[in-house]
Amino acid sequence: MEQIDNRELLNDRGIKYTNQRNITFNILRQMDLPITAEQAFMKVKEVDSSISLSTIYRILDLFVSKGLVLKSNISDDNKAIFELNRMEHKHHLICVKCKKMTVVDNCPFEAFEKTLEQKTKFQITAHKLEMYGFCPLCQEKGGDI
Amino acid sequence: MEQIDNRELLNDRGIKYTNQRNITFNILRQMDLPITAEQAFMKVKEVDSSISLSTIYRILDLFVSKGLVLKSNISDDNKAIFELNRMEHKHHLICVKCKKMTVVDNCPFEAFEKTLEQKTKFQITAHKLEMYGFCPLCQEKGGDI
DNA sequence: GTAACTGCAAACCTTTTGCAGCTTG
DNA sequence: CAAGCTGCAAAAGGTTTGCAGTTAC
């Protein structure tokens, strides 16, 4: 994998540069879907085999605390997933059978949120929308869930 | 707490009646927001102090597998939450500061989902929408998150 | 050189499981 | 009585932490 140097970008966010942080950031940047800590660990390991899982957790948490990365989790699965915060607004469509995720970039929400803010007096800062169903392949295969 | 007998309801779903299942079901029915297994455990314990946490997990899993209960989790929190499946369509608004949840019963989605099904060829069976922000109280209090 | 980062192993927390004993129908 | 539910304790994931050694500036 091409190792871009993100020193400046990390520094700007108040993150001290280290090689492993740089690698982790590059991994996240080239992913177009969220990954688990374990998956990040495997990927980073391909570039620096000395990395430990706890360091991955520490790096991911740091990135999250600096707003660089988004942490969430999919329904009924006790693992966190992480993705680069691209400041784009997007959602996911997740197959309940094979768990494949597909990106949905349309979001039909702004209007609804405004109404809701007025109604509830909440100050809404984010929302998360996931749709679940059967992906085309799993529909073909048929059978039970 | 009033202990309604849900024997018939449980039997109809193919769930063998036991006292603890009945209590657990009553707890869930009187909750209007999702609770964790631990919270359910505490609540059931008030009625039957002999209940064990593993039984709570087994009961909740059973209810989920029979479609009686919905299991999910809120962002960035590694615990499952459970709520009665009331067959109503609703969403939650969650305060990022105090984690208070508020129910939102409006859902602006059906139309969008149809379009998306055509575009992606997914067969959408469910969706989950959560909005995050500051509840009125936490806005008043101000300060950092 | 110093403050901060990292690897390792152990701890932690939520959830699951094996087994012996107890309930329900 | 048989099937299957339950308590307990132990195991199993995922995640966090303490500490000694290493790295970045």
mmCIF file of C-alpha atoms (C1' of nucleotides) in Angstrom:
data_model
loop_
_atom_site.group_PDB
_atom_site.id
_atom_site.type_symbol
_atom_site.label_atom_id
_atom_site.label_comp_id
_atom_site.label_asym_id
_atom_site.label_seq_id
_atom_site.Cartn_x
_atom_site.Cartn_y
_atom_site.Cartn_z
ATOM 1 C CA MET A 1 0.000 0.000 0.000
ATOM 2 C CA GLU A 2 1.132 3.474 -0.851
ATOM 3 C CA GLN A 3 2.241 5.186 2.350
ATOM 4 C CA ILE A 4 1.308 8.829 2.114
ATOM 5 C CA ASP A 5 2.836 11.023 4.814
ATOM 6 C CA ASN A 6 0.059 12.606 6.849
ATOM 7 C CA ARG A 7 2.353 14.375 9.271
ATOM 8 C CA GLU A 8 0.920 17.805 8.700
ATOM 9 C CA LEU A 9 -2.665 16.690 8.777
ATOM 10 C CA LEU A 10 -2.133 14.855 12.062
ATOM 11 C CA ASN A 11 -0.167 17.707 13.604
ATOM 12 C CA ASP A 12 -2.896 20.147 12.652
ATOM 13 C CA ARG A 13 -5.306 18.086 14.692
ATOM 14 C CA GLY A 14 -3.000 18.056 17.671
ATOM 15 C CA ILE A 15 -1.917 14.488 17.099
ATOM 16 C CA LYS A 16 1.743 13.670 17.521
ATOM 17 C CA TYR A 17 3.116 11.921 14.470
ATOM 18 C CA THR A 18 4.159 8.303 14.720
ATOM 19 C CA ASN A 19 4.688 5.777 12.005
ATOM 20 C CA GLN A 20 1.859 3.540 13.201
ATOM 21 C CA ARG A 21 -0.568 6.421 13.378
ATOM 22 C CA ASN A 22 0.362 7.337 9.858
ATOM 23 C CA ILE A 23 -0.167 3.789 8.619
ATOM 24 C CA THR A 24 -3.479 3.504 10.451
ATOM 25 C CA PHE A 25 -4.642 6.760 8.963
ATOM 26 C CA ASN A 26 -3.709 5.615 5.463
ATOM 27 C CA ILE A 27 -5.633 2.379 5.966
ATOM 28 C CA LEU A 28 -8.720 4.250 7.078
ATOM 29 C CA ARG A 29 -8.439 6.630 4.166
ATOM 30 C CA GLN A 30 -8.413 3.895 1.596
ATOM 31 C CA MET A 31 -11.386 2.076 3.122
ATOM 32 C CA ASP A 32 -14.755 3.108 1.800
ATOM 33 C CA LEU A 33 -16.658 1.277 4.513
ATOM 34 C CA PRO A 34 -16.262 1.088 8.286
ATOM 35 C CA ILE A 35 -13.972 -1.602 9.705
ATOM 36 C CA THR A 36 -13.536 -3.188 13.117
ATOM 37 C CA ALA A 37 -10.470 -2.686 15.291
ATOM 38 C CA GLU A 38 -9.454 -6.250 14.495
ATOM 39 C CA GLN A 39 -9.669 -5.601 10.754
ATOM 40 C CA ALA A 40 -7.638 -2.417 11.122
ATOM 41 C CA PHE A 41 -5.114 -4.408 13.149
ATOM 42 C CA MET A 42 -4.708 -6.980 10.368
ATOM 43 C CA LYS A 43 -4.346 -4.302 7.703
ATOM 44 C CA VAL A 44 -1.784 -2.290 9.649
ATOM 45 C CA LYS A 45 0.098 -5.478 10.426
ATOM 46 C CA GLU A 46 0.712 -6.000 6.720
ATOM 47 C CA VAL A 47 2.740 -2.799 6.739
ATOM 48 C CA ASP A 48 4.222 -2.921 10.248
ATOM 49 C CA SER A 49 4.120 -6.395 11.712
ATOM 50 C CA SER A 50 5.129 -5.150 15.164
ATOM 51 C CA ILE A 51 1.843 -3.333 15.789
ATOM 52 C CA SER A 52 -0.226 -4.559 18.706
ATOM 53 C CA LEU A 53 -3.986 -4.647 18.976
ATOM 54 C CA SER A 54 -4.002 -2.385 22.027
ATOM 55 C CA THR A 55 -2.115 0.255 20.087
ATOM 56 C CA ILE A 56 -4.737 0.057 17.361
ATOM 57 C CA TYR A 57 -7.406 0.688 19.967
ATOM 58 C CA ARG A 58 -5.433 3.574 21.378
ATOM 59 C CA ILE A 59 -4.896 5.105 17.960
ATOM 60 C CA LEU A 60 -8.510 4.687 16.929
ATOM 61 C CA ASP A 61 -9.747 6.190 20.188
ATOM 62 C CA LEU A 62 -7.377 9.095 19.754
ATOM 63 C CA PHE A 63 -8.570 9.694 16.206
ATOM 64 C CA VAL A 64 -12.164 9.555 17.386
ATOM 65 C CA SER A 65 -11.496 12.025 20.195
ATOM 66 C CA LYS A 66 -9.945 14.417 17.684
ATOM 67 C CA GLY A 67 -12.905 14.098 15.335
ATOM 68 C CA LEU A 68 -10.832 12.454 12.625
ATOM 69 C CA VAL A 69 -12.663 9.147 12.826
ATOM 70 C CA LEU A 70 -16.239 8.073 13.480
ATOM 71 C CA LYS A 71 -17.006 5.163 15.773
ATOM 72 C CA SER A 72 -20.269 3.269 15.678
ATOM 73 C CA ASN A 73 -21.650 -0.231 15.603
ATOM 74 C CA ILE A 74 -24.134 -2.184 13.573
ATOM 75 C CA SER A 75 -27.268 -3.637 15.083
ATOM 76 C CA ASP A 76 -26.929 -6.719 17.190
ATOM 77 C CA ASP A 77 -23.176 -6.991 16.843
ATOM 78 C CA ASN A 78 -20.984 -6.266 19.820
ATOM 79 C CA LYS A 79 -18.047 -4.821 18.000
ATOM 80 C CA ALA A 80 -17.308 -1.209 17.305
ATOM 81 C CA ILE A 81 -16.649 -0.137 13.718
ATOM 82 C CA PHE A 82 -14.504 2.794 12.647
ATOM 83 C CA GLU A 83 -14.356 4.927 9.553
ATOM 84 C CA LEU A 84 -12.656 8.095 8.470
ATOM 85 C CA ASN A 85 -14.766 11.167 9.108
ATOM 86 C CA ARG A 86 -14.990 12.444 5.553
ATOM 87 C CA MET A 87 -17.498 15.115 6.465
ATOM 88 C CA GLU A 88 -19.716 13.666 3.819
ATOM 89 C CA HIS A 89 -23.148 12.755 4.795
ATOM 90 C CA LYS A 90 -23.861 9.144 4.020
ATOM 91 C CA HIS A 91 -25.645 6.098 5.299
ATOM 92 C CA HIS A 92 -25.428 2.348 5.007
ATOM 93 C CA LEU A 93 -27.546 -0.426 3.699
ATOM 94 C CA ILE A 94 -26.642 -3.667 5.443
ATOM 95 C CA CYS A 95 -27.570 -7.176 4.349
ATOM 96 C CA VAL A 96 -29.073 -9.038 7.294
ATOM 97 C CA LYS A 97 -27.815 -12.299 5.860
ATOM 98 C CA CYS A 98 -24.232 -11.756 4.737
ATOM 99 C CA LYS A 99 -23.700 -8.421 6.568
ATOM 100 C CA LYS A 100 -22.417 -6.795 3.406
ATOM 101 C CA MET A 101 -22.591 -3.022 3.609
ATOM 102 C CA THR A 102 -23.427 -0.686 0.771
ATOM 103 C CA VAL A 103 -23.021 3.069 0.885
ATOM 104 C CA VAL A 104 -26.020 5.312 0.328
ATOM 105 C CA ASP A 105 -25.063 8.913 -0.211
ATOM 106 C CA ASN A 106 -28.482 10.415 -0.533
ATOM 107 C CA CYS A 107 -29.994 11.692 2.664
ATOM 108 C CA PRO A 108 -33.565 12.859 2.813
ATOM 109 C CA PHE A 109 -33.331 14.411 6.215
ATOM 110 C CA GLU A 110 -32.515 18.029 6.680
ATOM 111 C CA ALA A 111 -36.114 19.181 6.541
ATOM 112 C CA PHE A 112 -37.330 16.546 8.959
ATOM 113 C CA GLU A 113 -34.600 17.363 11.433
ATOM 114 C CA LYS A 114 -35.518 21.033 11.522
ATOM 115 C CA THR A 115 -39.129 20.241 12.328
ATOM 116 C CA LEU A 116 -38.020 17.826 14.994
ATOM 117 C CA GLU A 117 -35.687 20.340 16.627
ATOM 118 C CA GLN A 118 -38.555 22.770 16.975
ATOM 119 C CA LYS A 119 -40.818 20.107 18.370
ATOM 120 C CA THR A 120 -38.436 18.558 20.904
ATOM 121 C CA LYS A 121 -36.106 21.490 21.685
ATOM 122 C CA PHE A 122 -33.196 19.138 21.174
ATOM 123 C CA GLN A 123 -30.224 20.627 19.415
ATOM 124 C CA ILE A 124 -29.532 17.902 16.883
ATOM 125 C CA THR A 125 -25.875 17.442 16.036
ATOM 126 C CA ALA A 126 -25.851 14.175 14.129
ATOM 127 C CA HIS A 127 -27.954 11.318 12.981
ATOM 128 C CA LYS A 128 -27.386 7.761 12.064
ATOM 129 C CA LEU A 129 -29.529 5.884 9.630
ATOM 130 C CA GLU A 130 -29.059 2.307 8.663
ATOM 131 C CA MET A 131 -31.254 0.233 6.468
ATOM 132 C CA TYR A 132 -31.301 -3.518 6.683
ATOM 133 C CA GLY A 133 -32.476 -6.037 4.129
ATOM 134 C CA PHE A 134 -31.369 -8.671 1.658
ATOM 135 C CA CYS A 135 -28.676 -7.788 -0.824
ATOM 136 C CA PRO A 136 -29.265 -8.866 -4.436
ATOM 137 C CA LEU A 137 -26.981 -11.884 -4.084
ATOM 138 C CA CYS A 138 -28.644 -13.183 -0.938
ATOM 139 C CA GLN A 139 -32.045 -12.743 -2.550
ATOM 140 C CA GLU A 140 -30.928 -14.955 -5.439
ATOM 141 C CA LYS A 141 -29.568 -17.600 -3.129
ATOM 142 C CA GLY A 142 -32.876 -17.629 -1.250
ATOM 143 C CA GLY A 143 -33.331 -19.947 1.695
ATOM 144 C CA ASP A 144 -33.426 -19.035 5.348
ATOM 145 C CA ILE A 145 -31.784 -16.140 7.057
ATOM 146 C CA MET B 1 -45.461 -3.946 39.798
ATOM 147 C CA GLU B 2 -48.700 -5.384 38.557
ATOM 148 C CA GLN B 3 -48.030 -8.926 37.347
ATOM 149 C CA ILE B 4 -50.253 -9.572 34.377
ATOM 150 C CA ASP B 5 -50.355 -13.194 33.235
ATOM 151 C CA ASN B 6 -49.056 -13.394 29.672
ATOM 152 C CA ARG B 7 -49.354 -17.170 29.437
ATOM 153 C CA GLU B 8 -51.496 -17.160 26.332
ATOM 154 C CA LEU B 9 -49.490 -14.519 24.537
ATOM 155 C CA LEU B 10 -46.253 -16.395 25.193
ATOM 156 C CA ASN B 11 -47.728 -19.768 24.242
ATOM 157 C CA ASP B 12 -49.043 -18.310 21.006
ATOM 158 C CA ARG B 13 -45.490 -17.400 20.100
ATOM 159 C CA GLY B 14 -44.255 -20.890 20.889
ATOM 160 C CA ILE B 15 -42.666 -19.800 24.159
ATOM 161 C CA LYS B 16 -43.077 -22.099 27.122
ATOM 162 C CA TYR B 17 -44.475 -20.241 30.107
ATOM 163 C CA THR B 18 -42.309 -19.710 33.151
ATOM 164 C CA ASN B 19 -42.694 -17.242 35.942
ATOM 165 C CA GLN B 20 -39.458 -15.417 35.107
ATOM 166 C CA ARG B 21 -40.381 -15.095 31.449
ATOM 167 C CA ASN B 22 -43.686 -13.633 32.490
ATOM 168 C CA ILE B 23 -42.038 -11.110 34.802
ATOM 169 C CA THR B 24 -39.485 -10.164 32.166
ATOM 170 C CA PHE B 25 -42.215 -9.653 29.619
ATOM 171 C CA ASN B 26 -44.155 -7.431 32.012
ATOM 172 C CA ILE B 27 -41.072 -5.331 32.660
ATOM 173 C CA LEU B 28 -40.475 -4.851 28.972
ATOM 174 C CA ARG B 29 -44.101 -3.972 28.407
ATOM 175 C CA GLN B 30 -44.075 -1.196 30.918
ATOM 176 C CA MET B 31 -40.834 0.326 29.608
ATOM 177 C CA ASP B 32 -41.267 2.924 26.934
ATOM 178 C CA LEU B 33 -37.575 2.971 26.059
ATOM 179 C CA PRO B 34 -35.016 0.246 25.429
ATOM 180 C CA ILE B 35 -33.096 -1.128 28.410
ATOM 181 C CA THR B 36 -29.894 -3.111 28.802
ATOM 182 C CA ALA B 37 -29.790 -6.714 29.998
ATOM 183 C CA GLU B 38 -28.358 -5.460 33.276
ATOM 184 C CA GLN B 39 -31.254 -3.049 33.756
ATOM 185 C CA ALA B 40 -33.761 -5.763 32.968
ATOM 186 C CA PHE B 41 -31.955 -7.986 35.471
ATOM 187 C CA MET B 42 -32.311 -5.386 38.222
ATOM 188 C CA LYS B 43 -35.970 -4.823 37.463
ATOM 189 C CA VAL B 44 -36.835 -8.510 37.384
ATOM 190 C CA LYS B 45 -34.866 -9.012 40.572
ATOM 191 C CA GLU B 46 -37.258 -6.686 42.399
ATOM 192 C CA VAL B 47 -40.010 -9.193 41.707
ATOM 193 C CA ASP B 48 -38.059 -12.467 41.841
ATOM 194 C CA SER B 49 -34.755 -12.093 43.638
ATOM 195 C CA SER B 50 -33.572 -15.529 42.561
ATOM 196 C CA ILE B 51 -33.220 -14.578 38.889
ATOM 197 C CA SER B 52 -29.727 -14.793 37.419
ATOM 198 C CA LEU B 53 -28.234 -12.579 34.769
ATOM 199 C CA SER B 54 -27.626 -15.470 32.427
ATOM 200 C CA THR B 55 -31.301 -16.338 32.546
ATOM 201 C CA ILE B 56 -32.129 -12.763 31.605
ATOM 202 C CA TYR B 57 -29.865 -13.085 28.599
ATOM 203 C CA ARG B 58 -31.468 -16.385 27.673
ATOM 204 C CA ILE B 59 -34.965 -14.968 28.011
ATOM 205 C CA LEU B 60 -34.155 -11.846 26.035
ATOM 206 C CA ASP B 61 -32.504 -13.854 23.271
ATOM 207 C CA LEU B 62 -35.510 -16.138 23.143
ATOM 208 C CA PHE B 63 -37.900 -13.207 22.908
ATOM 209 C CA VAL B 64 -35.771 -11.696 20.155
ATOM 210 C CA SER B 65 -35.718 -14.964 18.211
ATOM 211 C CA LYS B 66 -39.506 -15.126 18.424
ATOM 212 C CA GLY B 67 -39.885 -11.553 17.225
ATOM 213 C CA LEU B 68 -41.338 -10.380 20.525
ATOM 214 C CA VAL B 69 -38.432 -8.120 21.360
ATOM 215 C CA LEU B 70 -36.062 -5.915 19.390
ATOM 216 C CA LYS B 71 -32.342 -5.892 20.115
ATOM 217 C CA SER B 72 -30.060 -3.058 19.121
ATOM 218 C CA ASN B 73 -27.360 -0.823 20.493
ATOM 219 C CA ILE B 74 -26.642 2.861 20.630
ATOM 220 C CA SER B 75 -23.586 4.358 19.019
ATOM 221 C CA ASP B 76 -20.277 3.929 20.707
ATOM 222 C CA ASP B 77 -21.622 1.891 23.584
ATOM 223 C CA ASN B 78 -20.793 -1.783 23.771
ATOM 224 C CA LYS B 79 -23.975 -2.996 25.363
ATOM 225 C CA ALA B 80 -27.073 -4.327 23.695
ATOM 226 C CA ILE B 81 -30.399 -2.716 24.454
ATOM 227 C CA PHE B 82 -33.775 -4.452 24.307
ATOM 228 C CA GLU B 83 -37.320 -3.238 23.890
ATOM 229 C CA LEU B 84 -40.699 -4.778 23.288
ATOM 230 C CA ASN B 85 -41.550 -5.041 19.601
ATOM 231 C CA ARG B 86 -44.704 -2.968 19.576
ATOM 232 C CA MET B 87 -44.944 -3.063 15.817
ATOM 233 C CA GLU B 88 -44.986 0.673 15.876
ATOM 234 C CA HIS B 89 -42.532 2.467 13.772
ATOM 235 C CA LYS B 90 -40.485 4.816 15.877
ATOM 236 C CA HIS B 91 -37.029 6.232 16.316
ATOM 237 C CA HIS B 92 -34.930 7.755 19.041
ATOM 238 C CA LEU B 93 -33.335 11.034 19.774
ATOM 239 C CA ILE B 94 -30.372 10.544 22.102
ATOM 240 C CA CYS B 95 -28.568 13.201 24.093
ATOM 241 C CA VAL B 96 -24.833 12.880 23.498
ATOM 242 C CA LYS B 97 -24.153 14.333 26.930
ATOM 243 C CA CYS B 98 -26.511 12.619 29.365
ATOM 244 C CA LYS B 99 -27.572 9.766 27.028
ATOM 245 C CA LYS B 100 -31.235 10.459 27.683
ATOM 246 C CA MET B 101 -33.444 8.984 24.978
ATOM 247 C CA THR B 102 -36.599 10.517 23.599
ATOM 248 C CA VAL B 103 -39.060 8.743 21.346
ATOM 249 C CA VAL B 104 -39.837 10.139 17.901
ATOM 250 C CA ASP B 105 -42.831 8.516 16.327
ATOM 251 C CA ASN B 106 -42.826 10.299 13.026
ATOM 252 C CA CYS B 107 -40.949 8.609 10.246
ATOM 253 C CA PRO B 108 -40.359 10.332 6.935
ATOM 254 C CA PHE B 109 -39.082 7.330 5.114
ATOM 255 C CA GLU B 110 -41.330 5.105 3.136
ATOM 256 C CA ALA B 111 -40.912 7.044 -0.094
ATOM 257 C CA PHE B 112 -37.152 7.225 0.160
ATOM 258 C CA GLU B 113 -36.892 3.514 0.850
ATOM 259 C CA LYS B 114 -38.832 2.616 -2.278
ATOM 260 C CA THR B 115 -36.546 4.690 -4.455
ATOM 261 C CA LEU B 116 -33.542 3.143 -2.800
ATOM 262 C CA GLU B 117 -34.807 -0.396 -3.324
ATOM 263 C CA GLN B 118 -35.111 0.268 -7.023
ATOM 264 C CA LYS B 119 -31.675 1.813 -7.193
ATOM 265 C CA THR B 120 -29.771 -0.794 -5.188
ATOM 266 C CA LYS B 121 -31.861 -3.939 -5.767
ATOM 267 C CA PHE B 122 -31.739 -4.544 -2.037
ATOM 268 C CA GLN B 123 -34.927 -5.857 -0.494
ATOM 269 C CA ILE B 124 -35.196 -3.555 2.496
ATOM 270 C CA THR B 125 -36.761 -5.145 5.550
ATOM 271 C CA ALA B 126 -36.021 -2.647 8.278
ATOM 272 C CA HIS B 127 -34.284 0.566 9.077
ATOM 273 C CA LYS B 128 -32.857 2.164 12.118
ATOM 274 C CA LEU B 129 -32.599 5.870 12.550
ATOM 275 C CA GLU B 130 -31.150 7.604 15.535
ATOM 276 C CA MET B 131 -30.581 11.251 16.005
ATOM 277 C CA TYR B 132 -28.024 12.598 18.425
ATOM 278 C CA GLY B 133 -27.755 16.006 19.992
ATOM 279 C CA PHE B 134 -28.161 17.987 23.174
ATOM 280 C CA CYS B 135 -31.356 17.627 25.135
ATOM 281 C CA PRO B 136 -32.937 20.857 26.431
ATOM 282 C CA LEU B 137 -31.535 20.336 29.923
ATOM 283 C CA CYS B 138 -27.975 19.755 28.771
ATOM 284 C CA GLN B 139 -28.199 22.841 26.546
ATOM 285 C CA GLU B 140 -29.122 24.915 29.596
ATOM 286 C CA LYS B 141 -26.306 23.508 31.665
ATOM 287 C CA GLY B 142 -23.893 24.362 28.869
ATOM 288 C CA GLY B 143 -20.177 23.568 29.287
ATOM 289 C CA ASP B 144 -18.257 20.835 27.623
ATOM 290 C CA ILE B 145 -19.488 17.521 26.409
ATOM 291 C "C1'" DG C 1 16.458 14.652 27.352
ATOM 292 C "C1'" DT C 2 11.695 14.461 28.188
ATOM 293 C "C1'" DA C 3 7.193 13.627 27.255
ATOM 294 C "C1'" DA C 4 4.585 10.759 24.970
ATOM 295 C "C1'" DC C 5 3.945 6.384 22.537
ATOM 296 C "C1'" DT C 6 4.111 1.250 22.310
ATOM 297 C "C1'" DG C 7 4.149 -4.013 23.347
ATOM 298 C "C1'" DC C 8 2.890 -7.221 26.430
ATOM 299 C "C1'" DA C 9 0.164 -9.344 29.651
ATOM 300 C "C1'" DA C 10 -3.258 -8.946 32.701
ATOM 301 C "C1'" DA C 11 -7.707 -6.947 33.872
ATOM 302 C "C1'" DC C 12 -12.315 -5.661 32.625
ATOM 303 C "C1'" DC C 13 -17.020 -5.891 31.088
ATOM 304 C "C1'" DT C 14 -20.630 -7.818 28.545
ATOM 305 C "C1'" DT C 15 -22.335 -11.995 26.841
ATOM 306 C "C1'" DT C 16 -22.335 -17.143 26.321
ATOM 307 C "C1'" DT C 17 -22.005 -21.903 27.797
ATOM 308 C "C1'" DG C 18 -21.657 -26.544 30.458
ATOM 309 C "C1'" DC C 19 -23.601 -28.862 33.862
ATOM 310 C "C1'" DA C 20 -26.339 -30.424 37.691
ATOM 311 C "C1'" DG C 21 -30.675 -29.563 39.726
ATOM 312 C "C1'" DC C 22 -35.388 -27.861 39.385
ATOM 313 C "C1'" DT C 23 -40.072 -26.584 36.894
ATOM 314 C "C1'" DT C 24 -43.736 -26.996 33.856
ATOM 315 C "C1'" DG C 25 -47.262 -29.444 31.555
ATOM 316 C "C1'" DC D 1 -42.177 -38.324 33.987
ATOM 317 C "C1'" DA D 2 -39.849 -35.970 30.154
ATOM 318 C "C1'" DA D 3 -38.473 -31.932 28.157
ATOM 319 C "C1'" DG D 4 -36.544 -28.050 28.816
ATOM 320 C "C1'" DC D 5 -35.650 -24.069 32.055
ATOM 321 C "C1'" DT D 6 -32.545 -22.142 35.636
ATOM 322 C "C1'" DG D 7 -28.426 -20.907 38.837
ATOM 323 C "C1'" DC D 8 -23.841 -21.038 39.219
ATOM 324 C "C1'" DA D 9 -19.359 -20.653 37.856
ATOM 325 C "C1'" DA D 10 -16.362 -20.664 34.340
ATOM 326 C "C1'" DA D 11 -15.250 -19.336 29.539
ATOM 327 C "C1'" DA D 12 -15.425 -16.371 25.739
ATOM 328 C "C1'" DG D 13 -15.248 -12.318 23.033
ATOM 329 C "C1'" DG D 14 -14.128 -7.307 22.614
ATOM 330 C "C1'" DT D 15 -11.870 -3.514 24.872
ATOM 331 C "C1'" DT D 16 -8.961 -1.157 28.398
ATOM 332 C "C1'" DT D 17 -5.049 -0.523 31.442
ATOM 333 C "C1'" DG D 18 -0.394 -0.753 34.139
ATOM 334 C "C1'" DC D 19 4.097 -0.915 33.434
ATOM 335 C "C1'" DA D 20 8.655 -1.052 31.555
ATOM 336 C "C1'" DG D 21 11.014 -0.020 27.444
ATOM 337 C "C1'" DT D 22 11.206 2.801 23.102
ATOM 338 C "C1'" DT D 23 10.440 6.731 19.973
ATOM 339 C "C1'" DA D 24 9.703 11.551 18.326
ATOM 340 C "C1'" DC D 25 11.075 16.137 18.488
#
